[in-house]
Amino acid sequence: DLKKCLAEMDSAGVIACVSLDGLSKDDIWKKHLADLRAVSRDRFIMFFSPDFSRIDEPDFGSREAARLEEAVKAGARGLKIFKSLGLTLKDKTGKVVPVDDPRIDPIWAMCGRLRIPVMIHVTDPVAFFTPLDRFNERYDELGAHPDWLFYGPQFPKKEDILAQRNRVIARHPNTIFIGAHVANLPEDLATVSKWLDAYPNLYVDIDARISELGRQPYAARKFFISYQDRIPF
């Protein structure tokens, strides 16, 4: 209910809201953009999300980059990457598609040319990649949502996926990347700080990670002061 959402935004003093549901698949983004604009042309911002189910097609990267360019001309303002990339998304070989798969490079490069940011979510909390036992701090949550557990030989390791993402960031210095959920490592702000120092094109979003930030208040305060220009919400 976008009208209700807009009213809630007004009451809370929220100027604008970004929707990450501009899906390339079946041109869903076109209807979604029209629905947003029917309520407000400037209060809702849409990000485009590639259709990775077509990654095995010839020239996937260039074709999807062209679709991205079309969406941006129509009004999209960024690119959204969901966590299935690098984690569960597989190509026709049966192997998980890594975040730094070269077939995706034309899309990252197009974002740089179009001067739009990439909101990239890869992996999940550290607890989701550890055994579901009495030592797991998210035991209750994972017990209620067992499909959120990515521990086992069938899944890539969290650190490997993050390394793939970082190689993409390094390979495309002209493209802005926003690492969702404190670059998906809020439990280790020292490492995230090293990434921010190493990659000037990396920013970090803090949503849904208040628990991790709140239990390290002194480190979090120092982090926010040091990187205040690199932390959107």
Coordinates of N, CA and C in Angstrom, one line a residue:
D1 N 0.8 -1.2 0.0 CA 0.0 0.0 0.0 C 0.9 1.2 0.0
L2 N 1.2 1.7 -1.2 CA 2.2 2.8 -1.3 C 1.7 4.1 -0.7
K3 N 0.4 4.3 -0.8 CA -0.2 5.6 -0.3 C 0.0 5.6 1.3
K4 N -0.3 4.4 1.9 CA -0.1 4.3 3.3 C 1.4 4.5 3.7
C5 N 2.2 3.9 2.9 CA 3.7 4.0 3.1 C 4.1 5.5 3.0
L6 N 3.6 6.2 2.1 CA 3.9 7.6 1.9 C 3.5 8.4 3.2
A7 N 2.3 8.1 3.7 CA 1.8 8.8 4.8 C 2.6 8.5 6.1
E8 N 3.1 7.3 6.2 CA 4.0 6.9 7.3 C 5.3 7.6 7.2
M9 N 5.8 7.7 5.9 CA 7.1 8.5 5.7 C 6.9 9.9 6.2
D10 N 5.8 10.5 5.8 CA 5.5 11.9 6.2 C 5.5 12.1 7.7
S11 N 4.8 11.1 8.4 CA 4.7 11.2 9.9 C 6.1 11.0 10.6
A12 N 7.0 10.3 9.9 CA 8.3 10.0 10.5 C 9.4 10.9 10.0
G13 N 9.0 11.8 9.1 CA 10.0 12.8 8.6 C 11.0 12.1 7.6
V14 N 10.6 11.1 6.9 CA 11.4 10.4 5.9 C 11.2 11.1 4.6
I15 N 12.2 11.6 4.0 CA 12.1 12.3 2.7 C 11.9 11.4 1.5
A16 N 12.7 10.3 1.5 CA 12.6 9.4 0.3 C 12.9 8.0 0.7
C17 N 12.4 7.1 0.0 CA 12.5 5.6 0.2 C 13.0 4.9 -1.0
V18 N 14.0 4.0 -0.9 CA 14.5 3.3 -2.0 C 13.8 1.9 -2.1
S19 N 13.2 1.5 -3.2 CA 12.7 0.2 -3.4 C 13.7 -0.6 -4.2
L20 N 14.0 -1.8 -3.7 CA 15.0 -2.7 -4.4 C 14.4 -3.7 -5.3
D21 N 13.1 -3.5 -5.6 CA 12.4 -4.6 -6.3 C 12.1 -4.3 -7.8
G22 N 13.0 -3.6 -8.4 CA 12.9 -3.3 -9.8 C 13.5 -4.5 -10.6
L23 N 12.9 -5.6 -10.6 CA 13.4 -6.9 -11.2 C 13.4 -6.8 -12.7
S24 N 14.6 -7.2 -13.3 CA 14.7 -7.3 -14.7 C 13.8 -8.4 -15.3
K25 N 13.7 -9.5 -14.6 CA 13.0 -10.7 -15.1 C 11.5 -10.3 -15.4
D26 N 11.2 -10.7 -16.7 CA 9.8 -10.4 -17.2 C 9.5 -9.0 -17.2
D27 N 10.5 -8.1 -17.2 CA 10.3 -6.6 -17.2 C 9.4 -6.2 -16.0
I28 N 9.5 -6.9 -14.9 CA 8.8 -6.5 -13.7 C 9.1 -5.1 -13.3
W29 N 10.3 -4.6 -13.5 CA 10.7 -3.2 -13.1 C 9.8 -2.2 -13.8
K30 N 9.3 -2.4 -15.0 CA 8.5 -1.4 -15.6 C 7.2 -1.1 -14.9
K31 N 6.5 -2.2 -14.5 CA 5.3 -2.0 -13.7 C 5.6 -1.5 -12.4
H32 N 6.7 -1.9 -11.7 CA 7.0 -1.5 -10.4 C 7.3 0.0 -10.4
L33 N 8.0 0.5 -11.4 CA 8.3 1.9 -11.5 C 7.1 2.7 -11.7
A34 N 6.2 2.2 -12.6 CA 4.9 2.9 -12.8 C 4.1 3.0 -11.6
D35 N 4.1 1.9 -10.8 CA 3.3 1.9 -9.5 C 3.8 2.9 -8.5
L36 N 5.2 3.0 -8.5 CA 5.8 4.0 -7.6 C 5.5 5.4 -8.0
R37 N 5.6 5.7 -9.3 CA 5.4 7.0 -9.8 C 3.9 7.4 -9.7
A38 N 3.0 6.5 -9.7 CA 1.6 6.8 -9.6 C 1.3 7.4 -8.3
V39 N 2.1 7.1 -7.3 CA 1.9 7.7 -5.9 C 2.8 8.9 -5.7
S40 N 4.1 8.8 -6.2 CA 5.0 10.0 -6.1 C 6.1 9.8 -7.0
R41 N 6.5 10.9 -7.7 CA 7.6 10.8 -8.7 C 8.9 11.1 -8.1
D42 N 9.0 11.6 -6.9 CA 10.3 11.9 -6.3 C 10.5 11.3 -4.9
R43 N 9.5 10.8 -4.3 CA 9.7 10.2 -2.9 C 10.1 8.8 -2.9
F44 N 9.8 8.0 -4.0 CA 10.2 6.6 -4.1 C 11.3 6.5 -5.2
I45 N 12.4 5.9 -4.9 CA 13.5 5.6 -5.8 C 13.6 4.1 -6.1
M46 N 13.7 3.8 -7.3 CA 13.8 2.3 -7.7 C 15.2 1.9 -8.1
F47 N 15.6 0.8 -7.6 CA 16.8 0.1 -8.1 C 16.5 -1.1 -8.9
F48 N 17.3 -1.3 -10.0 CA 17.1 -2.4 -11.0 C 17.9 -3.6 -10.5
S49 N 17.3 -4.8 -10.7 CA 18.0 -6.0 -10.3 C 18.1 -7.0 -11.5
P50 N 19.4 -7.4 -11.8 CA 19.6 -8.2 -13.0 C 18.9 -9.6 -12.9
D51 N 18.6 -10.2 -14.1 CA 18.0 -11.5 -14.2 C 19.1 -12.5 -14.4
F52 N 19.7 -13.1 -13.2 CA 20.8 -14.0 -13.3 C 20.4 -15.4 -13.8
S53 N 19.1 -15.6 -13.9 CA 18.6 -16.9 -14.5 C 19.1 -17.1 -15.9
R54 N 19.5 -16.0 -16.6 CA 19.9 -16.0 -18.0 C 21.4 -16.0 -18.1
I55 N 22.1 -16.2 -17.1 CA 23.6 -16.1 -17.1 C 24.3 -17.0 -18.1
D56 N 23.7 -18.1 -18.5 CA 24.3 -19.0 -19.4 C 24.0 -18.6 -20.9
E57 N 23.2 -17.6 -21.1 CA 23.0 -17.1 -22.5 C 24.2 -16.4 -23.0
P58 N 24.4 -16.5 -24.3 CA 25.5 -15.8 -24.9 C 25.4 -14.3 -24.7
D59 N 26.5 -13.6 -24.4 CA 26.5 -12.2 -24.2 C 25.6 -11.7 -23.1
F60 N 25.4 -12.6 -22.1 CA 24.5 -12.2 -20.9 C 24.9 -10.9 -20.4
G61 N 26.1 -10.6 -20.1 CA 26.6 -9.4 -19.4 C 26.2 -8.2 -20.2
S62 N 26.5 -8.2 -21.5 CA 26.3 -7.0 -22.3 C 24.8 -6.8 -22.5
R63 N 24.0 -7.9 -22.7 CA 22.6 -7.8 -22.8 C 21.9 -7.2 -21.6
E64 N 22.3 -7.7 -20.4 CA 21.7 -7.3 -19.2 C 22.1 -5.8 -18.9
A65 N 23.4 -5.5 -19.3 CA 23.8 -4.1 -19.1 C 23.0 -3.2 -19.9
A66 N 22.6 -3.6 -21.1 CA 21.8 -2.8 -22.0 C 20.4 -2.6 -21.4
R67 N 19.9 -3.7 -20.7 CA 18.6 -3.6 -20.1 C 18.7 -2.6 -18.9
L68 N 19.8 -2.7 -18.2 CA 20.0 -1.7 -17.1 C 20.0 -0.3 -17.6
E69 N 20.7 -0.1 -18.7 CA 20.7 1.3 -19.2 C 19.3 1.8 -19.6
E70 N 18.5 0.9 -20.2 CA 17.1 1.2 -20.5 C 16.4 1.6 -19.2
A71 N 16.6 0.8 -18.2 CA 15.9 1.1 -16.9 C 16.3 2.4 -16.3
V72 N 17.6 2.8 -16.4 CA 18.1 4.0 -15.9 C 17.5 5.2 -16.7
K73 N 17.4 5.1 -18.0 CA 16.9 6.1 -18.8 C 15.4 6.4 -18.4
A74 N 14.7 5.3 -18.0 CA 13.3 5.4 -17.6 C 13.1 5.9 -16.2
G75 N 14.2 5.9 -15.4 CA 14.1 6.4 -14.0 C 14.7 5.6 -12.9
A76 N 15.3 4.4 -13.2 CA 16.0 3.7 -12.1 C 17.2 4.4 -11.7
R77 N 17.5 4.3 -10.4 CA 18.6 5.1 -9.8 C 19.8 4.3 -9.3
G78 N 19.7 3.0 -9.4 CA 20.8 2.1 -8.9 C 20.6 0.7 -9.2
L79 N 21.5 -0.2 -8.8 CA 21.5 -1.6 -9.1 C 21.4 -2.3 -7.8
K80 N 20.6 -3.4 -7.7 CA 20.5 -4.2 -6.5 C 20.9 -5.6 -6.8
I81 N 21.8 -6.1 -5.9 CA 22.3 -7.5 -6.0 C 21.8 -8.3 -4.7
F82 N 21.1 -9.3 -4.9 CA 20.6 -10.1 -3.8 C 21.6 -11.2 -3.4
K83 N 21.4 -11.7 -2.2 CA 22.4 -12.6 -1.7 C 22.5 -14.0 -2.4
S84 N 21.6 -14.3 -3.2 CA 21.7 -15.6 -4.0 C 23.0 -15.7 -4.8
L85 N 23.5 -14.5 -5.3 CA 24.7 -14.5 -6.1 C 25.9 -14.8 -5.1
G86 N 26.6 -15.8 -5.6 CA 27.7 -16.3 -4.8 C 27.4 -17.3 -3.7
L87 N 26.1 -17.5 -3.5 CA 25.7 -18.4 -2.4 C 24.9 -19.6 -2.9
T88 N 23.8 -19.3 -3.6 CA 22.9 -20.4 -4.0 C 22.7 -20.4 -5.5
L89 N 22.9 -19.3 -6.2 CA 22.6 -19.3 -7.7 C 23.6 -20.1 -8.4
K90 N 23.1 -21.0 -9.3 CA 24.0 -21.9 -10.0 C 23.7 -21.8 -11.5
D91 N 24.8 -22.0 -12.3 CA 24.7 -22.0 -13.8 C 24.4 -23.4 -14.3
K92 N 24.5 -23.6 -15.6 CA 24.1 -24.9 -16.2 C 25.1 -26.0 -15.8
T93 N 26.3 -25.6 -15.3 CA 27.3 -26.6 -14.9 C 27.0 -27.2 -13.6
G94 N 26.0 -26.6 -12.8 CA 25.7 -27.0 -11.5 C 26.5 -26.4 -10.4
K95 N 27.4 -25.5 -10.8 CA 28.3 -24.8 -9.8 C 27.7 -23.5 -9.5
V96 N 28.0 -23.1 -8.2 CA 27.5 -21.8 -7.8 C 28.2 -20.7 -8.5
V97 N 27.5 -19.7 -9.0 CA 28.1 -18.6 -9.7 C 28.8 -17.6 -8.7
P98 N 30.1 -17.4 -8.9 CA 30.8 -16.5 -7.9 C 30.4 -15.1 -8.2
V99 N 30.6 -14.3 -7.2 CA 30.3 -12.8 -7.3 C 31.2 -12.2 -8.4
D100 N 32.4 -12.7 -8.5 CA 33.3 -12.1 -9.4 C 33.4 -12.8 -10.7
D101 N 32.3 -13.5 -11.1 CA 32.2 -14.2 -12.4 C 32.4 -13.1 -13.5
P102 N 33.3 -13.3 -14.4 CA 33.6 -12.3 -15.5 C 32.4 -12.1 -16.4
R103 N 31.4 -13.0 -16.4 CA 30.2 -12.8 -17.2 C 29.4 -11.6 -16.7
I104 N 29.6 -11.2 -15.5 CA 28.9 -10.1 -14.9 C 29.6 -8.7 -15.1
D105 N 30.8 -8.7 -15.4 CA 31.6 -7.5 -15.5 C 31.0 -6.4 -16.3
P106 N 30.4 -6.7 -17.4 CA 29.7 -5.6 -18.2 C 28.7 -4.8 -17.4
I107 N 28.0 -5.5 -16.5 CA 27.0 -4.9 -15.6 C 27.6 -3.9 -14.6
W108 N 28.7 -4.4 -13.9 CA 29.4 -3.5 -13.0 C 29.9 -2.3 -13.7
A109 N 30.5 -2.5 -14.9 CA 31.1 -1.4 -15.7 C 30.0 -0.4 -16.1
M110 N 28.9 -0.9 -16.5 CA 27.8 0.0 -16.9 C 27.3 0.9 -15.8
C111 N 27.3 0.3 -14.5 CA 26.9 1.1 -13.4 C 27.9 2.3 -13.2
G112 N 29.2 2.1 -13.4 CA 30.2 3.1 -13.4 C 29.9 4.2 -14.4
R113 N 29.6 3.7 -15.7 CA 29.4 4.7 -16.7 C 28.2 5.5 -16.5
L114 N 27.1 4.9 -15.9 CA 25.9 5.6 -15.7 C 25.9 6.4 -14.4
R115 N 27.0 6.2 -13.6 CA 27.1 6.9 -12.3 C 26.0 6.6 -11.4
I116 N 25.6 5.3 -11.3 CA 24.6 4.8 -10.3 C 25.3 3.8 -9.4
P117 N 24.8 3.8 -8.1 CA 25.4 2.9 -7.1 C 24.9 1.4 -7.2
V118 N 25.7 0.5 -6.7 CA 25.3 -0.9 -6.6 C 25.1 -1.2 -5.1
M119 N 23.8 -1.5 -4.8 CA 23.5 -2.0 -3.4 C 23.7 -3.5 -3.5
I120 N 24.8 -4.0 -2.8 CA 25.2 -5.4 -3.0 C 25.1 -6.1 -1.6
H121 N 24.3 -7.1 -1.6 CA 24.1 -8.0 -0.4 C 24.6 -9.3 -0.7
V122 N 25.8 -9.7 -0.1 CA 26.3 -11.0 -0.2 C 26.6 -11.6 1.1
T123 N 26.2 -12.9 1.3 CA 26.3 -13.6 2.6 C 25.3 -13.1 3.6
D124 N 25.3 -13.5 4.8 CA 24.4 -13.2 5.9 C 25.2 -13.1 7.2
P125 N 24.5 -13.0 8.4 CA 25.3 -12.9 9.6 C 26.2 -14.1 9.8
V126 N 27.3 -13.9 10.5 CA 28.3 -15.0 10.7 C 27.6 -16.3 11.3
A127 N 26.6 -16.1 12.2 CA 25.9 -17.2 12.8 C 25.2 -18.1 11.8
F128 N 24.8 -17.5 10.7 CA 24.1 -18.3 9.6 C 25.1 -19.3 9.0
F129 N 26.4 -19.1 9.2 CA 27.4 -20.0 8.5 C 28.1 -20.9 9.5
T130 N 27.5 -21.0 10.7 CA 28.1 -21.9 11.7 C 27.1 -22.9 12.2
P131 N 27.5 -24.0 12.8 CA 26.6 -25.1 13.2 C 25.4 -24.6 14.0
L132 N 24.2 -25.2 13.8 CA 23.1 -24.8 14.6 C 23.1 -25.7 15.9
D133 N 23.8 -25.2 16.9 CA 23.9 -25.9 18.2 C 23.8 -24.8 19.3
R134 N 24.0 -25.2 20.5 CA 23.8 -24.3 21.6 C 24.7 -23.1 21.7
F135 N 25.8 -23.2 20.9 CA 26.7 -22.0 20.8 C 26.3 -21.0 19.7
N136 N 25.3 -21.3 18.9 CA 24.9 -20.4 17.9 C 24.0 -19.3 18.5
E137 N 24.4 -18.0 18.4 CA 23.7 -16.9 19.0 C 22.4 -16.6 18.4
R138 N 22.1 -17.2 17.2 CA 20.8 -17.0 16.5 C 20.0 -18.3 16.5
Y139 N 20.2 -19.1 17.5 CA 19.6 -20.4 17.6 C 18.1 -20.4 17.4
D140 N 17.4 -19.5 18.1 CA 16.0 -19.5 18.0 C 15.5 -19.0 16.6
E141 N 16.2 -18.0 16.1 CA 15.9 -17.5 14.8 C 16.0 -18.5 13.7
L142 N 17.2 -19.2 13.8 CA 17.4 -20.2 12.7 C 16.5 -21.5 12.9
G143 N 16.1 -21.7 14.2 CA 15.2 -22.8 14.4 C 13.9 -22.5 13.8
A144 N 13.5 -21.3 13.8 CA 12.2 -20.9 13.1 C 12.3 -20.8 11.6
H145 N 13.6 -20.5 11.2 CA 13.8 -20.3 9.7 C 15.0 -21.2 9.3
P146 N 14.9 -22.5 9.3 CA 16.0 -23.4 9.0 C 16.6 -23.2 7.6
D147 N 15.8 -22.6 6.7 CA 16.4 -22.4 5.4 C 17.3 -21.2 5.3
W148 N 17.5 -20.5 6.5 CA 18.4 -19.4 6.5 C 19.8 -19.9 7.0
L149 N 20.0 -21.1 7.3 CA 21.3 -21.7 7.7 C 22.0 -22.1 6.5
F150 N 23.3 -21.6 6.3 CA 24.1 -21.9 5.2 C 25.4 -22.6 5.6
Y151 N 25.3 -23.5 6.6 CA 26.4 -24.2 7.1 C 26.4 -25.6 6.4
G152 N 27.6 -26.0 5.9 CA 27.7 -27.3 5.3 C 28.5 -27.3 4.0
P153 N 28.9 -28.5 3.6 CA 29.7 -28.5 2.4 C 29.0 -28.1 1.1
Q154 N 27.7 -28.1 1.1 CA 26.9 -27.7 0.0 C 26.9 -26.2 -0.3
F155 N 27.4 -25.4 0.7 CA 27.4 -24.0 0.6 C 28.9 -23.4 0.5
P156 N 29.1 -22.4 -0.2 CA 30.4 -21.7 -0.2 C 30.7 -21.1 1.2
K157 N 31.9 -20.9 1.5 CA 32.3 -20.3 2.8 C 32.0 -18.8 2.8
K158 N 31.6 -18.3 3.9 CA 31.3 -16.8 3.9 C 32.5 -16.0 3.5
E159 N 33.7 -16.3 4.0 CA 34.9 -15.5 3.8 C 35.2 -15.6 2.3
D160 N 34.9 -16.7 1.6 CA 35.2 -16.8 0.2 C 34.3 -15.9 -0.6
I161 N 33.0 -15.8 -0.2 CA 32.1 -15.0 -1.0 C 32.5 -13.5 -0.8
L162 N 32.8 -13.1 0.4 CA 33.2 -11.7 0.7 C 34.5 -11.4 -0.1
A163 N 35.4 -12.3 -0.2 CA 36.6 -12.1 -1.0 C 36.3 -11.9 -2.5
Q164 N 35.3 -12.6 -3.0 CA 34.8 -12.5 -4.4 C 34.3 -11.1 -4.6
R165 N 33.4 -10.6 -3.7 CA 32.9 -9.3 -3.8 C 34.0 -8.2 -3.7
N166 N 34.9 -8.4 -2.9 CA 36.0 -7.4 -2.8 C 36.8 -7.3 -4.1
R167 N 37.0 -8.4 -4.7 CA 37.7 -8.4 -6.0 C 36.9 -7.7 -7.1
V168 N 35.6 -7.8 -7.0 CA 34.8 -7.0 -8.0 C 35.0 -5.5 -7.7
I169 N 34.9 -5.1 -6.4 CA 35.1 -3.7 -6.0 C 36.4 -3.2 -6.5
A170 N 37.4 -4.0 -6.3 CA 38.8 -3.5 -6.7 C 38.9 -3.4 -8.2
R171 N 38.2 -4.3 -8.9 CA 38.3 -4.4 -10.4 C 37.5 -3.3 -11.1
H172 N 36.6 -2.7 -10.3 CA 35.7 -1.6 -10.9 C 35.8 -0.4 -10.1
P173 N 36.9 0.3 -10.0 CA 37.1 1.5 -9.1 C 36.2 2.7 -9.5
N174 N 35.6 2.7 -10.7 CA 34.8 3.8 -11.1 C 33.3 3.6 -10.7
T175 N 33.0 2.4 -10.1 CA 31.7 2.1 -9.7 C 31.5 2.1 -8.2
I176 N 30.5 2.8 -7.8 CA 30.2 2.9 -6.3 C 29.5 1.6 -5.9
F177 N 30.0 1.0 -4.8 CA 29.3 -0.2 -4.2 C 28.9 0.2 -2.8
I178 N 27.7 -0.1 -2.5 CA 27.2 0.0 -1.1 C 27.0 -1.4 -0.5
G179 N 27.9 -1.7 0.5 CA 27.8 -3.0 1.1 C 26.7 -3.1 2.1
A180 N 25.6 -3.8 1.7 CA 24.5 -4.0 2.6 C 24.8 -4.5 4.0
H181 N 24.1 -4.1 5.0 CA 24.3 -4.6 6.4 C 25.7 -4.5 6.8
V182 N 26.3 -3.3 6.8 CA 27.7 -3.1 7.2 C 28.6 -4.0 6.4
A183 N 28.5 -4.0 5.1 CA 29.3 -4.8 4.2 C 29.2 -6.3 4.6
N184 N 28.1 -6.7 5.2 CA 27.8 -8.1 5.6 C 28.8 -8.6 6.5
L185 N 29.5 -7.7 7.3 CA 30.4 -8.2 8.4 C 30.3 -7.3 9.6
P186 N 29.1 -7.0 10.1 CA 29.0 -6.0 11.2 C 29.7 -6.5 12.5
E187 N 29.9 -7.8 12.6 CA 30.5 -8.4 13.8 C 32.0 -8.1 13.9
D188 N 32.6 -7.6 12.8 CA 34.0 -7.3 12.8 C 34.3 -5.9 12.1
L189 N 34.1 -4.9 12.9 CA 34.2 -3.5 12.3 C 35.7 -3.2 12.0
A190 N 36.6 -3.9 12.6 CA 38.0 -3.6 12.3 C 38.3 -4.0 10.8
T191 N 37.7 -5.2 10.4 CA 37.9 -5.6 9.0 C 37.2 -4.8 8.1
V192 N 35.9 -4.4 8.4 CA 35.2 -3.5 7.5 C 35.9 -2.2 7.4
S193 N 36.6 -1.7 8.4 CA 37.3 -0.5 8.3 C 38.5 -0.6 7.3
K194 N 39.1 -1.8 7.4 CA 40.2 -2.0 6.4 C 39.7 -2.0 5.0
W195 N 38.5 -2.6 4.8 CA 37.9 -2.5 3.4 C 37.7 -1.1 3.0
L196 N 37.1 -0.3 3.9 CA 36.8 1.1 3.5 C 38.1 1.9 3.2
D197 N 39.1 1.6 3.9 CA 40.4 2.2 3.7 C 41.0 1.8 2.3
A198 N 40.8 0.5 2.0 CA 41.4 0.0 0.8 C 40.6 0.3 -0.5
Y199 N 39.3 0.5 -0.4 CA 38.4 0.7 -1.5 C 37.6 2.0 -1.4
P200 N 38.1 3.1 -1.9 CA 37.4 4.4 -1.8 C 36.0 4.4 -2.4
N201 N 35.7 3.4 -3.3 CA 34.4 3.3 -3.9 C 33.4 2.4 -3.2
L202 N 33.8 2.1 -1.9 CA 32.9 1.3 -1.1 C 32.3 2.1 0.0
Y203 N 31.0 1.9 0.1 CA 30.2 2.5 1.2 C 29.5 1.4 2.0
V204 N 29.0 1.6 3.2 CA 28.3 0.6 3.9 C 27.0 1.1 4.5
D205 N 26.0 0.3 4.3 CA 24.6 0.5 4.8 C 24.5 -0.2 6.2
I206 N 23.8 0.4 7.1 CA 23.7 -0.2 8.5 C 22.4 -0.9 8.8
D207 N 21.5 -0.9 7.8 CA 20.1 -1.4 8.2 C 20.1 -2.9 8.7
A208 N 19.2 -3.1 9.7 CA 19.0 -4.5 10.2 C 20.2 -5.1 11.0
R209 N 21.1 -4.2 11.4 CA 22.3 -4.7 12.1 C 22.5 -3.9 13.4
I210 N 21.5 -3.4 14.0 CA 21.6 -2.6 15.2 C 22.1 -3.5 16.4
S211 N 21.7 -4.8 16.4 CA 22.2 -5.7 17.5 C 23.7 -5.8 17.5
E212 N 24.3 -6.0 16.3 CA 25.7 -6.2 16.2 C 26.5 -4.9 16.5
L213 N 25.9 -3.8 16.1 CA 26.6 -2.5 16.4 C 26.4 -2.1 17.9
G214 N 25.2 -2.4 18.4 CA 24.9 -2.0 19.8 C 25.7 -2.7 20.8
R215 N 26.2 -3.9 20.5 CA 27.0 -4.6 21.6 C 28.5 -4.3 21.5
Q216 N 28.9 -3.4 20.6 CA 30.3 -2.9 20.6 C 30.2 -1.4 20.5
P217 N 29.6 -0.8 21.5 CA 29.4 0.7 21.4 C 30.6 1.6 21.2
Y218 N 31.7 1.3 21.8 CA 32.8 2.1 21.7 C 33.4 2.0 20.3
A219 N 33.5 0.7 19.8 CA 34.1 0.5 18.4 C 33.1 1.1 17.4
A220 N 31.8 1.0 17.6 CA 30.8 1.5 16.7 C 30.9 3.0 16.6
R221 N 31.0 3.6 17.8 CA 31.1 5.1 17.8 C 32.3 5.6 17.0
K222 N 33.5 4.9 17.2 CA 34.7 5.3 16.5 C 34.5 5.1 15.0
F223 N 33.8 4.0 14.7 CA 33.6 3.6 13.3 C 32.7 4.7 12.6
F224 N 31.7 5.1 13.3 CA 30.7 6.1 12.7 C 31.4 7.5 12.5
I225 N 32.3 7.8 13.5 CA 33.0 9.1 13.4 C 34.0 9.1 12.2
S226 N 34.7 8.0 12.2 CA 35.8 7.8 11.2 C 35.2 7.8 9.7
Y227 N 34.1 7.1 9.6 CA 33.5 6.9 8.2 C 32.2 7.5 8.0
Q228 N 32.0 8.7 8.7 CA 30.6 9.3 8.6 C 30.1 9.7 7.2
D229 N 31.1 9.9 6.3 CA 30.7 10.2 4.9 C 30.5 9.0 4.1
R230 N 30.6 7.8 4.6 CA 30.6 6.5 3.9 C 29.5 5.6 4.3
I231 N 28.6 6.1 5.2 CA 27.6 5.3 5.8 C 26.2 5.8 5.6
P232 N 25.5 5.3 4.5 CA 24.1 5.6 4.3 C 23.2 4.7 5.1
F233 N 21.9 5.0 5.2 CA 21.0 4.1 5.8 C 19.9 3.9 4.8

